[in-house]
Structure formats: structure tokens, C-alpha cells
Short mmCIF file of C-alpha atoms in Angstrom, two decimals:
data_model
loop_
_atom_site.label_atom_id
_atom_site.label_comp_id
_atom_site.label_asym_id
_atom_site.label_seq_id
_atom_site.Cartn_x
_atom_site.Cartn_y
_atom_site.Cartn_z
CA UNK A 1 0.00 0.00 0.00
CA UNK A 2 2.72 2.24 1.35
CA UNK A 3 5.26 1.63 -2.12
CA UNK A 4 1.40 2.25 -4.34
CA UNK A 5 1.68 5.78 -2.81
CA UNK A 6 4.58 6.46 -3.06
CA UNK A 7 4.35 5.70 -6.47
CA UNK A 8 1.06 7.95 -6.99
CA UNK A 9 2.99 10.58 -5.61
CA UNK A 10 5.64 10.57 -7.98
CA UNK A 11 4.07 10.63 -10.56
CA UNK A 12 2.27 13.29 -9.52
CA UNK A 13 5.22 15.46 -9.06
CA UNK A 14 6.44 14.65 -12.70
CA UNK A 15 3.14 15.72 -13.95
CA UNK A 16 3.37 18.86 -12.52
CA UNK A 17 6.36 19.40 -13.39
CA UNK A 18 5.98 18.42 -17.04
CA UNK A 19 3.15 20.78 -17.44
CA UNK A 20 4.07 24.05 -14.93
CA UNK A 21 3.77 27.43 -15.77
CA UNK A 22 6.09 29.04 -18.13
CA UNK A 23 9.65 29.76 -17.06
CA UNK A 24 12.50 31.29 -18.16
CA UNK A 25 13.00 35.00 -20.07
CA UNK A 26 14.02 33.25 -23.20
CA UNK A 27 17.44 33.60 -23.61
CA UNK A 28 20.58 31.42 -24.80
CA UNK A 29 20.40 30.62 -21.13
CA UNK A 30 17.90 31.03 -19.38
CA UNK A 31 15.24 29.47 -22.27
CA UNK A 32 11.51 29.20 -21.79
CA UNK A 33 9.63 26.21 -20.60
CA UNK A 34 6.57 24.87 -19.47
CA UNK A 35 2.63 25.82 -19.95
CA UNK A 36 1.31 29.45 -20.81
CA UNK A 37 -0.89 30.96 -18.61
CA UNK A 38 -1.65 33.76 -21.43
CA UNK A 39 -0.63 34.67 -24.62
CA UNK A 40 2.72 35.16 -25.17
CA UNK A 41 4.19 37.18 -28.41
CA UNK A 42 7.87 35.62 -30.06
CA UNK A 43 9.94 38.64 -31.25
CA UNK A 44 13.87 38.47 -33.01
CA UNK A 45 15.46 35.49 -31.10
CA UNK A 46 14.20 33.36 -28.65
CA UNK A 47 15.23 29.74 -26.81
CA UNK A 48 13.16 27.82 -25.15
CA UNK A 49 14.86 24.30 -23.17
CA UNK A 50 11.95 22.63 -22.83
CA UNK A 51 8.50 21.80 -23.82
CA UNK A 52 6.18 25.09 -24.86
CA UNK A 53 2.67 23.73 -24.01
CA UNK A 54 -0.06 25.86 -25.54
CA UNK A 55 -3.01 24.51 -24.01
CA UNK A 56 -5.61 27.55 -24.47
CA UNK A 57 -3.76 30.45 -25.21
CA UNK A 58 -2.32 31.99 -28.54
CA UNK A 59 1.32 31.90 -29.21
CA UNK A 60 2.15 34.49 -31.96
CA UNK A 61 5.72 34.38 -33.67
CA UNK A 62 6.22 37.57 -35.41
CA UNK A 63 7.69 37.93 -38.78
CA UNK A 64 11.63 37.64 -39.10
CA UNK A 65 11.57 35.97 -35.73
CA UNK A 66 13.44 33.06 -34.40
CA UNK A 67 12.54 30.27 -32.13
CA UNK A 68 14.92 28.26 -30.82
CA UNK A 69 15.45 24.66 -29.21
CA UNK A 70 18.71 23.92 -26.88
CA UNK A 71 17.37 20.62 -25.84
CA UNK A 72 17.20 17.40 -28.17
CA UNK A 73 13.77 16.49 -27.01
CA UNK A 74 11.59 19.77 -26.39
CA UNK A 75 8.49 20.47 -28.78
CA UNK A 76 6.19 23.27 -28.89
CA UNK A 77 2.81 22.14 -28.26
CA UNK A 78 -0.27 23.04 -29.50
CA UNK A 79 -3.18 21.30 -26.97
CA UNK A 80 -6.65 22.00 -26.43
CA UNK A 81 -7.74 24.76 -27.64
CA UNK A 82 -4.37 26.66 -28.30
CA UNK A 83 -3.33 28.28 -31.36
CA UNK A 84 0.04 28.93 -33.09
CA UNK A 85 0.05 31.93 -35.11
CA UNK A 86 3.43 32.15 -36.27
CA UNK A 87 3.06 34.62 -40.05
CA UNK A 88 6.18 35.65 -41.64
CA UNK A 89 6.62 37.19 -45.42
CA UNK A 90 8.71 36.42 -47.85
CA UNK A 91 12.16 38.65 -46.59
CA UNK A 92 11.28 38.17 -43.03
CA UNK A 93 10.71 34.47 -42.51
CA UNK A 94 10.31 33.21 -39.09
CA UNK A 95 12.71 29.73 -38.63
CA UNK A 96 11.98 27.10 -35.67
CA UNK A 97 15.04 24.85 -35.32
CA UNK A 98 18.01 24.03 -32.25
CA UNK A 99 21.16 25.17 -31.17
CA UNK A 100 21.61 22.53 -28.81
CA UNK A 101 25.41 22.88 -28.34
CA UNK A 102 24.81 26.77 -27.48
CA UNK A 103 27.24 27.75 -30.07
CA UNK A 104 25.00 30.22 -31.63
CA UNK A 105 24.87 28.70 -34.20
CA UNK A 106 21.82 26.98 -35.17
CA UNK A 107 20.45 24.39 -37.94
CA UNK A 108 23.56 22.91 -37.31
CA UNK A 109 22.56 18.89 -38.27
CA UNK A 110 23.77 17.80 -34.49
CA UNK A 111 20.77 20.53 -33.30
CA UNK A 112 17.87 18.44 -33.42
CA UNK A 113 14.97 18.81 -31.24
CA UNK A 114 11.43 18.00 -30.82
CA UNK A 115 8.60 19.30 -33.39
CA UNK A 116 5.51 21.44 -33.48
CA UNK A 117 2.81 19.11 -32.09
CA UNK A 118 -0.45 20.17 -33.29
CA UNK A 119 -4.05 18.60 -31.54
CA UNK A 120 -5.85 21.69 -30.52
CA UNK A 121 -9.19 21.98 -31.62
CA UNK A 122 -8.47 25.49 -32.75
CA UNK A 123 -7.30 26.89 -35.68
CA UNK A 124 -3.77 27.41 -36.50
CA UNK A 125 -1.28 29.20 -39.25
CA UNK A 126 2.08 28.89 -40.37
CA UNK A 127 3.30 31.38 -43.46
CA UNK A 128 6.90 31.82 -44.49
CA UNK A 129 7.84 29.34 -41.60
CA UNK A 130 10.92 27.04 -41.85
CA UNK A 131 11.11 24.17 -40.07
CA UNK A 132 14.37 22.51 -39.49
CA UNK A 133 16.37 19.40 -37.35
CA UNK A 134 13.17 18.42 -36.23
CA UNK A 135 13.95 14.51 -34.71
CA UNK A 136 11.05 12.17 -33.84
CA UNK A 137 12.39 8.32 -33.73
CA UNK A 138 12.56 7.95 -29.97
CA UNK A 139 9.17 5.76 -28.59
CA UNK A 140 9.90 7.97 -25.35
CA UNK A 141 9.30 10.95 -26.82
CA UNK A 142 7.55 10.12 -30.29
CA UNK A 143 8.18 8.59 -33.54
CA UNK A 144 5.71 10.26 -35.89
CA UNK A 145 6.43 14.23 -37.74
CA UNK A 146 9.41 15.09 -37.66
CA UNK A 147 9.16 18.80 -37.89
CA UNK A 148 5.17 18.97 -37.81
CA UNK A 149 2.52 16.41 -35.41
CA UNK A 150 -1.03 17.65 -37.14
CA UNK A 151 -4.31 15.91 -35.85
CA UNK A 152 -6.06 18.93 -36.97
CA UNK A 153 -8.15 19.65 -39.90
CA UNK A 154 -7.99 23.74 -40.01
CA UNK A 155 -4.36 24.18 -39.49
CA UNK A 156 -2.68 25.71 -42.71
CA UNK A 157 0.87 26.13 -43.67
CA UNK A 158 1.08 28.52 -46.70
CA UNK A 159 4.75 29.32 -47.96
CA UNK A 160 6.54 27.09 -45.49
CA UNK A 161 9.50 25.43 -45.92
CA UNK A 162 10.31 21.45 -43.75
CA UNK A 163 13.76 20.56 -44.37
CA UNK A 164 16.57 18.00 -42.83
CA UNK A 165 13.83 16.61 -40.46
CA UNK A 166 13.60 12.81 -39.46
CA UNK A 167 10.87 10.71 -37.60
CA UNK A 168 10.17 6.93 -38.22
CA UNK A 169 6.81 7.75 -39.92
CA UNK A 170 6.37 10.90 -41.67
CA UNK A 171 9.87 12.48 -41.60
CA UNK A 172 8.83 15.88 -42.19
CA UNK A 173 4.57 15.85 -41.76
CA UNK A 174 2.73 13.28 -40.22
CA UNK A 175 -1.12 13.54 -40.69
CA UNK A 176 -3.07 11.97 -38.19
CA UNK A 177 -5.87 9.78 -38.84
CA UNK A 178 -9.22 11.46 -39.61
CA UNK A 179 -7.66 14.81 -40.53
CA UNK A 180 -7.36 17.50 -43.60
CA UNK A 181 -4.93 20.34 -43.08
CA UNK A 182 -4.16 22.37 -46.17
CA UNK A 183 -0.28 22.61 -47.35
CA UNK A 184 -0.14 25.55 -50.03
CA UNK A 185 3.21 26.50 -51.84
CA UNK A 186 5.33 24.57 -49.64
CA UNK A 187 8.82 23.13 -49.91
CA UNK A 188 9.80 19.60 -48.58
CA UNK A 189 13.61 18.95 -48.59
CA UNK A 190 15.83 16.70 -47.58
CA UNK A 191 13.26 15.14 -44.63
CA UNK A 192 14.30 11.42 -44.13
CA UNK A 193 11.86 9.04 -42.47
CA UNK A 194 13.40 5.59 -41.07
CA UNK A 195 9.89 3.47 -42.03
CA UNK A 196 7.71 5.67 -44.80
CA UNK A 197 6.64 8.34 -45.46
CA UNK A 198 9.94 10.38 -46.10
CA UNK A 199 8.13 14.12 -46.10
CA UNK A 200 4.46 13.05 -45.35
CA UNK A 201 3.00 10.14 -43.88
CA UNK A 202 -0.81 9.92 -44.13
CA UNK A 203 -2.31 8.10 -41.72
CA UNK A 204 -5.98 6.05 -42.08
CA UNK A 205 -8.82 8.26 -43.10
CA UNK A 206 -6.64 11.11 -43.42
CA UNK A 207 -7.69 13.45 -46.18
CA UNK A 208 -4.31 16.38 -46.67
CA UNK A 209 -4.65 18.02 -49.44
CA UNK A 210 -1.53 19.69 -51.07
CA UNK A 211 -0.99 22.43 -53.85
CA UNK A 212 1.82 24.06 -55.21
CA UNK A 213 4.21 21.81 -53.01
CA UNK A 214 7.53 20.99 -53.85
CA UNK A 215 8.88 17.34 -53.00
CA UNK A 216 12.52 17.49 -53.19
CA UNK A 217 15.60 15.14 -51.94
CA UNK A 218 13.29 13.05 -49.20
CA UNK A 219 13.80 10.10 -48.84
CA UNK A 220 12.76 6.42 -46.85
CA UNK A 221 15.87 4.31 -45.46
CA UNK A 222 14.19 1.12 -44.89
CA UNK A 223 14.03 -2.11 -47.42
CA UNK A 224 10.93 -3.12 -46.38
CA UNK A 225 8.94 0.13 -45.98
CA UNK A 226 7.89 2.84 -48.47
CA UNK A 227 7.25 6.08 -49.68
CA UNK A 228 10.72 8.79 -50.40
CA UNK A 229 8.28 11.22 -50.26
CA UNK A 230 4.87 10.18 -49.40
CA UNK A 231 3.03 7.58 -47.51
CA UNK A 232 -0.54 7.27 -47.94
CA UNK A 233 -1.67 4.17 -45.68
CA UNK A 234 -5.74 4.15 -45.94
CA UNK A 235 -5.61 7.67 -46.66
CA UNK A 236 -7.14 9.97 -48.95
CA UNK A 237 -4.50 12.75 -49.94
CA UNK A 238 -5.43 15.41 -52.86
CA UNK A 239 -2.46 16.36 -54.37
CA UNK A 240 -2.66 19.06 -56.85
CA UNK A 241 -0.01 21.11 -59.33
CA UNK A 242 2.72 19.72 -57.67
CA UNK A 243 6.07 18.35 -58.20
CA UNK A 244 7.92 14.60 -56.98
CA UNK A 245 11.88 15.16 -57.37
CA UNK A 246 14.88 13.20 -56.53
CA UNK A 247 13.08 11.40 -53.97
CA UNK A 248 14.38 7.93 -52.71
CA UNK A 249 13.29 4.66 -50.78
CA UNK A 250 15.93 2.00 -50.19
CA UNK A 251 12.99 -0.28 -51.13
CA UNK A 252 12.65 -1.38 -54.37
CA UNK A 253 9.95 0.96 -55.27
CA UNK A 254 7.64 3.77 -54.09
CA UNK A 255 10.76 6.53 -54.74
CA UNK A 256 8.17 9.10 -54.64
CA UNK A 257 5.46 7.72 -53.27
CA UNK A 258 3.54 4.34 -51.31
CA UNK A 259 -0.34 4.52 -51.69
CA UNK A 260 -1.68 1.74 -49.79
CA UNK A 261 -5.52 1.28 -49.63
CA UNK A 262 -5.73 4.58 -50.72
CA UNK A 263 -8.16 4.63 -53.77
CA UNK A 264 -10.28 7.73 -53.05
CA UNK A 265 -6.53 9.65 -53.09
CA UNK A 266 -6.64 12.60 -55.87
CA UNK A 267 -3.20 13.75 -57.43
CA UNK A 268 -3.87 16.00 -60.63
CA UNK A 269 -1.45 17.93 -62.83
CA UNK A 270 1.48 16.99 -60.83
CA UNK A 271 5.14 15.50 -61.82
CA UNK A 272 6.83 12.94 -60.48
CA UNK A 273 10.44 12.77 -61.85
CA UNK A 274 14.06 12.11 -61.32
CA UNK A 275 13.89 8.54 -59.95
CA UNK A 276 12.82 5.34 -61.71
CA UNK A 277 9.98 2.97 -59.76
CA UNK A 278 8.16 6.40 -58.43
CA UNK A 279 4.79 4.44 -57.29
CA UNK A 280 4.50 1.29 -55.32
CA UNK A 281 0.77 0.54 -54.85
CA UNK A 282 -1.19 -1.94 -52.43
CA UNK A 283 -5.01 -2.25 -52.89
CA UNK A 284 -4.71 0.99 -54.86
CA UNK A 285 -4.48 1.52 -58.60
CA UNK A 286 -3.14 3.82 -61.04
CA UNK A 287 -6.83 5.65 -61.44
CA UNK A 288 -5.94 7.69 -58.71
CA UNK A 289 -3.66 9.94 -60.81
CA UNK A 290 -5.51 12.16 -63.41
CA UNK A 291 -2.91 14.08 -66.10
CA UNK A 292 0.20 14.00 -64.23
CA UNK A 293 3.63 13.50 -65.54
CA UNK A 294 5.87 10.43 -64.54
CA UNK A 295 9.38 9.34 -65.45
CA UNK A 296 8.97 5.57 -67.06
CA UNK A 297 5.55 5.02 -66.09
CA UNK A 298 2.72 5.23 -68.10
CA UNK A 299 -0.68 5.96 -66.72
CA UNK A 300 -4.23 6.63 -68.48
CA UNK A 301 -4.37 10.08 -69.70
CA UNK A 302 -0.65 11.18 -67.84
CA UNK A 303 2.40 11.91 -69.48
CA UNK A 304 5.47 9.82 -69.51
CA UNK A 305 8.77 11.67 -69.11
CA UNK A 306 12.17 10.90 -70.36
CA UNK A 307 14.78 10.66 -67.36
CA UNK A 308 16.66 13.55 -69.24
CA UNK A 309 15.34 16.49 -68.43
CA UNK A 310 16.11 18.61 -71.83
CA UNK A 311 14.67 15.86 -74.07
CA UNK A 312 12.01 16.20 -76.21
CA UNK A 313 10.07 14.21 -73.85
CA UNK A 314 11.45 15.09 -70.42
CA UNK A 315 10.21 18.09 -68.53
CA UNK A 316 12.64 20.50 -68.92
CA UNK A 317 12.64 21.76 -65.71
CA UNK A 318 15.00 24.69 -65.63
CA UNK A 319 17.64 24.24 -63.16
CA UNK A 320 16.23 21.22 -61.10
CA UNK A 321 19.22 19.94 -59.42
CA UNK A 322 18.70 23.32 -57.63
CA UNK A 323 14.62 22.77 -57.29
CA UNK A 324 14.15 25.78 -59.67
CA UNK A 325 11.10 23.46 -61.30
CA UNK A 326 9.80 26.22 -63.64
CA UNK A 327 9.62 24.62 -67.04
CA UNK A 328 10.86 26.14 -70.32
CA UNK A 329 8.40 26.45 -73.58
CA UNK A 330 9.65 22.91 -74.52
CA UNK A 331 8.31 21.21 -71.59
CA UNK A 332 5.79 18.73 -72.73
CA UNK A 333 4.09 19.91 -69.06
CA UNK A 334 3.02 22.99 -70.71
CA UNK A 335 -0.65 23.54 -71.45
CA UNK A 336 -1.24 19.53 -70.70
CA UNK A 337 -2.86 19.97 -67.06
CA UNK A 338 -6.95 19.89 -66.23
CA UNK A 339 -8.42 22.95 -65.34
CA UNK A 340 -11.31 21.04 -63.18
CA UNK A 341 -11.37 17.94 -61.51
CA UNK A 342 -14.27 17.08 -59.23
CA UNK A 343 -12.62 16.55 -55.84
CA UNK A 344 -10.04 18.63 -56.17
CA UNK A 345 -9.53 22.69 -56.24
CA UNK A 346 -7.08 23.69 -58.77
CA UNK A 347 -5.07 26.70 -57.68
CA UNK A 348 -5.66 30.07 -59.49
CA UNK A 349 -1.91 30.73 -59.16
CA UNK A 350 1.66 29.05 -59.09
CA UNK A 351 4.17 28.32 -56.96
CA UNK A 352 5.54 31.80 -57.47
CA UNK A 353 2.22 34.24 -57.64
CA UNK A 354 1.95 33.61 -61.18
CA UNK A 355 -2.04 34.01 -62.61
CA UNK A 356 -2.66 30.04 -63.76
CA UNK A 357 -3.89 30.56 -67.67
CA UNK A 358 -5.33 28.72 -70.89
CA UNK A 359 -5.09 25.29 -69.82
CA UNK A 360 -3.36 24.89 -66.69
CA UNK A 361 0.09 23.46 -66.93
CA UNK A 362 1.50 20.36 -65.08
CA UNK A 363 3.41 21.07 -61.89
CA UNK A 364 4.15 23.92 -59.54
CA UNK A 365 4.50 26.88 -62.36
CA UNK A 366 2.72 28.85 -65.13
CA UNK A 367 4.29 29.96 -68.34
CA UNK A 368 2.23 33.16 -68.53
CA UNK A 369 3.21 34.51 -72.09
CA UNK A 370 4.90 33.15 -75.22
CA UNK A 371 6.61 35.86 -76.56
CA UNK A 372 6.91 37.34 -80.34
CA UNK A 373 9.94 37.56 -82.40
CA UNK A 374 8.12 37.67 -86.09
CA UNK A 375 11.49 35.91 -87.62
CA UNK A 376 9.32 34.82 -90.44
CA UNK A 377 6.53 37.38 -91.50
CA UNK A 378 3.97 39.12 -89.41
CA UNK A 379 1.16 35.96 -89.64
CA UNK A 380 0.43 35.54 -85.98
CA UNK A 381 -0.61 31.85 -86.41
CA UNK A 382 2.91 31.18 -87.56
CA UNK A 383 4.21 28.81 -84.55
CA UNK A 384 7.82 30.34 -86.38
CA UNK A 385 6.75 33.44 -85.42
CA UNK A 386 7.23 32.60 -81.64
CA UNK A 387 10.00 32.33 -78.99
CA UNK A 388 10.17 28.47 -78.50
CA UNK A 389 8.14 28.05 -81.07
CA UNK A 390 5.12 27.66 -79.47
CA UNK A 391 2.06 30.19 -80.82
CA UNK A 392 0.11 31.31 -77.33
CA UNK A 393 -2.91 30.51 -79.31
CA UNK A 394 -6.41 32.14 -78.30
CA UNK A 395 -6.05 32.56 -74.31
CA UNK A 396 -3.95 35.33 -73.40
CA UNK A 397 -1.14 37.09 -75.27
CA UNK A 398 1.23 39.17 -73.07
CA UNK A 399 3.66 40.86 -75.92
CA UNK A 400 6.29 43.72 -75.83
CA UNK A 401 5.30 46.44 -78.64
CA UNK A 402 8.36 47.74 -79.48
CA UNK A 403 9.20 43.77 -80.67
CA UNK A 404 6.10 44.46 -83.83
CA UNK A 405 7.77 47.72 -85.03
#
């Protein structure tokens, strides 16, 4: 009886502990930790050395801000009915990552740290955010999102970049089951996941949908398991205008992505490239993709792409060792997307702000003009006529004036 309360007791103190009110003044030594008790505002740099529970509260990170982890395990939490608010802009990003050494100098790959853990019931936002050295593959502390835990269906990330995080399942996103976040114009890079689901894992009944996102250098380490990029187990991701690059699984297939059970999954207008044996499928089939692009693979009503990426046939990308993925006017992904889909919202704009016109082109960007250079005669339906040879047709002509004089 005597050793049962004793244990009770204990545990009691670690509870509290675990979950007391915020400490600390947010320094390089002297971090925060623990549970708000009201909102608290993130502005230039800031530590925090343990858990950041949010449980009711708002935690705003303002633009150009940084917050930073100097212990391997601590996560910023986002509980009950707490909200992250953490908007940047384009030249003032706001970066979560470690500098668990203290050097000052963070992102450093030894400076892994927790993730953002996302359950609240509450909406949340994350624009011009990088995420970075997130590390999930400890059972003690978690296995699953590497830089981003979402069980939450109106949390957005617009503009964000996950890079050079690890987990065992879902190295850079893991989507928990039931849920639909939206993931606009986002970058995944060089997220690893020991099982699947390099970037994203999608858990059952899971329904992410993702537009304009980038899928670049992930990749899966295990021979058994699946999915460089994307693991879609019972899920129902809608992937739209996006592009599959360089992505790798040390299985023998599913580079890009492992859809498994995952029939009602949507992925329109979107390339997958730079790998060979992109797609393993299990109780799924190849219906699920509707005018994509894919190296060595040919699908009803998709492209197939040469491995070479200035060949007639392959995308021509323009720098894509470098994930610049806007295509030239000799990319067979021009003009060769869907404009509607039922199921799916196609964006009105690219990657990069461009206006999506004519018939929407495959992947992340929009060639918005084709551009006159009359080296034959002034006949405007002379394909001659136009840079790349390609005549813009009857949609919409952007042209310089002083070019017809």
C-alpha cells in the first residue's frame, strides 16, 4: 500500500512538473519552458529548453523571428484549444530549429529537437515558416512528424519550408488519422523518415490536401517500408499542381510515393520525376492519378517523361538539381494539365504568384506569355513566329510592342 503511494505521488510530481507554468526569459540561457498561462508574443530570437505547451492560449511568432530549441527532445505544443500563429513574409521568414550545443549557431545537423505538435481543436497558421532538425524516432518521446505532429483539420501552412527533419513515420509531416490540413506553396527537402513516409506520412482516413508543393531530396531508409516522399496508408491525400523530385526509398519501389488502400486519393497535374519505380501501390491503382507526368511510367491520360530532363520528352525543368522546377516552352508539361477535376480545387496561381492561364500546366509553375519575335513574317498563327516556337494561341497574349515595329 505504502510503495502504491509512493508511487502515486511521484508521478504526480512529474506531472506537474511536465506541465508548470512558463519559465525562463528566453534567452541562450535562461530558455523558456513549461505551460502558458496567457498569450505570449515571439519577437527576433528566442530559446526555449523545454517543452512550450499551448493549451488555451495563442502563441504568436512575429515575422523575421526566431525560435529556438537547446534541448534534443523539447516540442512546442499546441493542446486543447491553443493556437500557433506564427506569419512571416517572404524577406522576413520566421525559422523554428536548435542550437543545442549553445554555439550560436543553429540548424547545425547535431541541433535536433522535438517538433511542433499540433491537436488543438483550434485553428492554427504557419506562413513563411521554416522548419528545421526536427527529430522524432525515440518511442519515449515520439516517432511520428518530424518537424510537424497535425491531428487537426484547419491548421494551414502557406509558404513554409520542412527541411533536414527525421521521424520513423512521416519524416517531415505526419497527418493523423481522420484529418485535412491544407499545405499551399510549400517546400519539402531533404526530410528522411526511417519506415515511410519520407516528407508526409498519411495516416488512415486522413484526407491532406496539397498544392503548389515541392517534394525534393526526401527520402525512406528502410528495405521493407515505403514512400521517399509520401506515404498514404488508408488515406485519402489530394495532391494538386505539384512536383515529386529526386526522392528515394531503399525499397525497391515507391521513390516518390507508397499509396496503400488509398483509392479515393486525388493527385492531378502533378510530376513525379528524377527517380525510376516512383509508385509502389497496395489495394490501390493507377486511377488515382488524373494528367500527371511520370518518369517511365505510363498511366491513363498522364504523361510519360524521359529521365533527361532537356529531351524532347522530359520536362525541362530549368535548373532542377537546384529545385528551380519552372519549365521552359519545350516542356511537354506545358498547357497539358486539367483545369477542373471534381474533388479537387485547382489553384488560381503558381508556386511563385503567377495568374494560372489557358489550360493549366503540369506542376508547380505557369508559363504566362509566349513571346513574339516575327522571324518569319507578321502571320500571328505562324508557330515560327514565336519564342520556343510555341504560338500562345487564343487565351492570353502578353507581348512587348516595341518587338512588332
Amino acid at each position: 500500500m505504502l510503495r502504491g503511494v509512493i508511487i502515486t505521488v511521484i508521478g504526480l510530481v512529474f506531472s506537474l512538473s511536465a506541465n508548470a507554468q512558463l519559465t525562463g526569459v528566453g534567452s541562450l540561457n535562461n530558455p523558456y519552458k513549461g505551460t502558458l498561462t496567457g498569450n505570449l508574443t515571439i519577437t527576433g530570437v528566442k530559446y526555449f529548453g523545454g517543452d512550450i505547451i499551448v493549451d488555451n492560449e495563442t502563441l504568436t511568432i512575429d515575422a523575421g523571428s526566431k525560435f529556438i530549441s537547446t534541448s534534443h527532445t523539447a516540442s512546442i505544443k499546441i493542446i486543447g484549444t491553443g493556437v500557433l500563429y506564427a506569419v512571416g513574409t517572404s524577406s522576413s521568414p520566421i525559422v523554428f530549429t536548435g542550437d543545442t550545443d549553445k554555439d550560436k549557431i543553429n540548424g547545425e545537423t547535431t541541433d535536433t529537437w522535438g517538433d511542433i505538435y499540433i491537436t488543438s481543436t483550434a485553428a492554427s497558421t504557419l506562413s513563411y515558416c521554416t522548419m528545421e532538425e526536427g527529430l522524432r524516432t525515440d518511442v519515449s518521446s515520439g516517432t511520428m512528424g518530424g518537424g510537424i505532429y497535425l491531428a487537426n483539420s484547419s491548421t494551414t501552412l502557406n509558404n513554409c519550408i520542412i527541411r533536414n527533419c527525421t521521424a520513423v513515420k512521416g519524416g517531415g509531416i505526419y497527418v493523423a488519422s481522420g484529418y485535412s490540413p491544407s499545405i499551399t506553396n510549400c517546400l519539402f527537402r531533404d526530410n528522411k523518415a526511417t519506415e515511410n513516409g519520407g516528407a508526409v506520412y498519411a495516416a488512415s482516413a486522413a484526407a491532406p490536401v496539397f498544392t503548389n508543393d515541392i517534394f525534393f531530396s526526401n527520402s525512406s531508409t528502410s528495405a521493407t517500408y515505403k514512400g521517399g516522399a509520401i506515404a498514404s496508408v488508408s488515406a485519402s491525400p489530394v495532391i494538386v499542381n505539384s512536383v515529386f523530385a529526386y526522392n528515394t526509398s531503399s525499397s525497391s519501389s515507391g521513390n516518390a510515393m507508397y499509396l496503400e488502400n488509398s483509392g479515393a486519393a486525388k493527385i492531378v497535374n502533378s510530376v513525379l520525376w528524377g527517380t525510376n519505380n516512383l509508385v509502389a501501390f497496395s489495394g490501390t491503382t493507377s486511377s488515382v492519378f488524373s494528367r500527371c507526368a511520370l518518369q517511365g511510367a505510363t498511366y491513363p491520360g498522364c504523361v510519360t517523361l524521359n529521365s533527361i530532363n532537356n529531351a524532347t520528352d522530359g520536362p525541362n525543368f530549368t535548373n532542377p538539381t537546384s529545385a528551380d522546377f519552372s519549365i521552359t516552352f519545350d516542356s511537354p508539361l506545358r498547357d497539358a494539365g486539367l483545369s477542373t477535376l471534381a474533388g479537387a480545387t485547382i489553384p488560381s496561381t503558381d508556386y511563385y504568384g503567377n495568374r494560372r492561364i489557358g489550360p493549366t500546366d503540369i506542376g508547380i509553375y505557369e508559363i504566362i506569355y509566349s513571346r513574339w519575335v516575327g522571324i518569319a513574317n507578321t502571320d500571328w498563327l505562324k508557330r515560327i513566329n514565336w519564342e520556343g516556337n510555341y504560338s500562345p494561341g487564343t487565351y492570353e497574349i502578353n507581348f512587348n510592342a516595341s518587338a512588332l515595329s
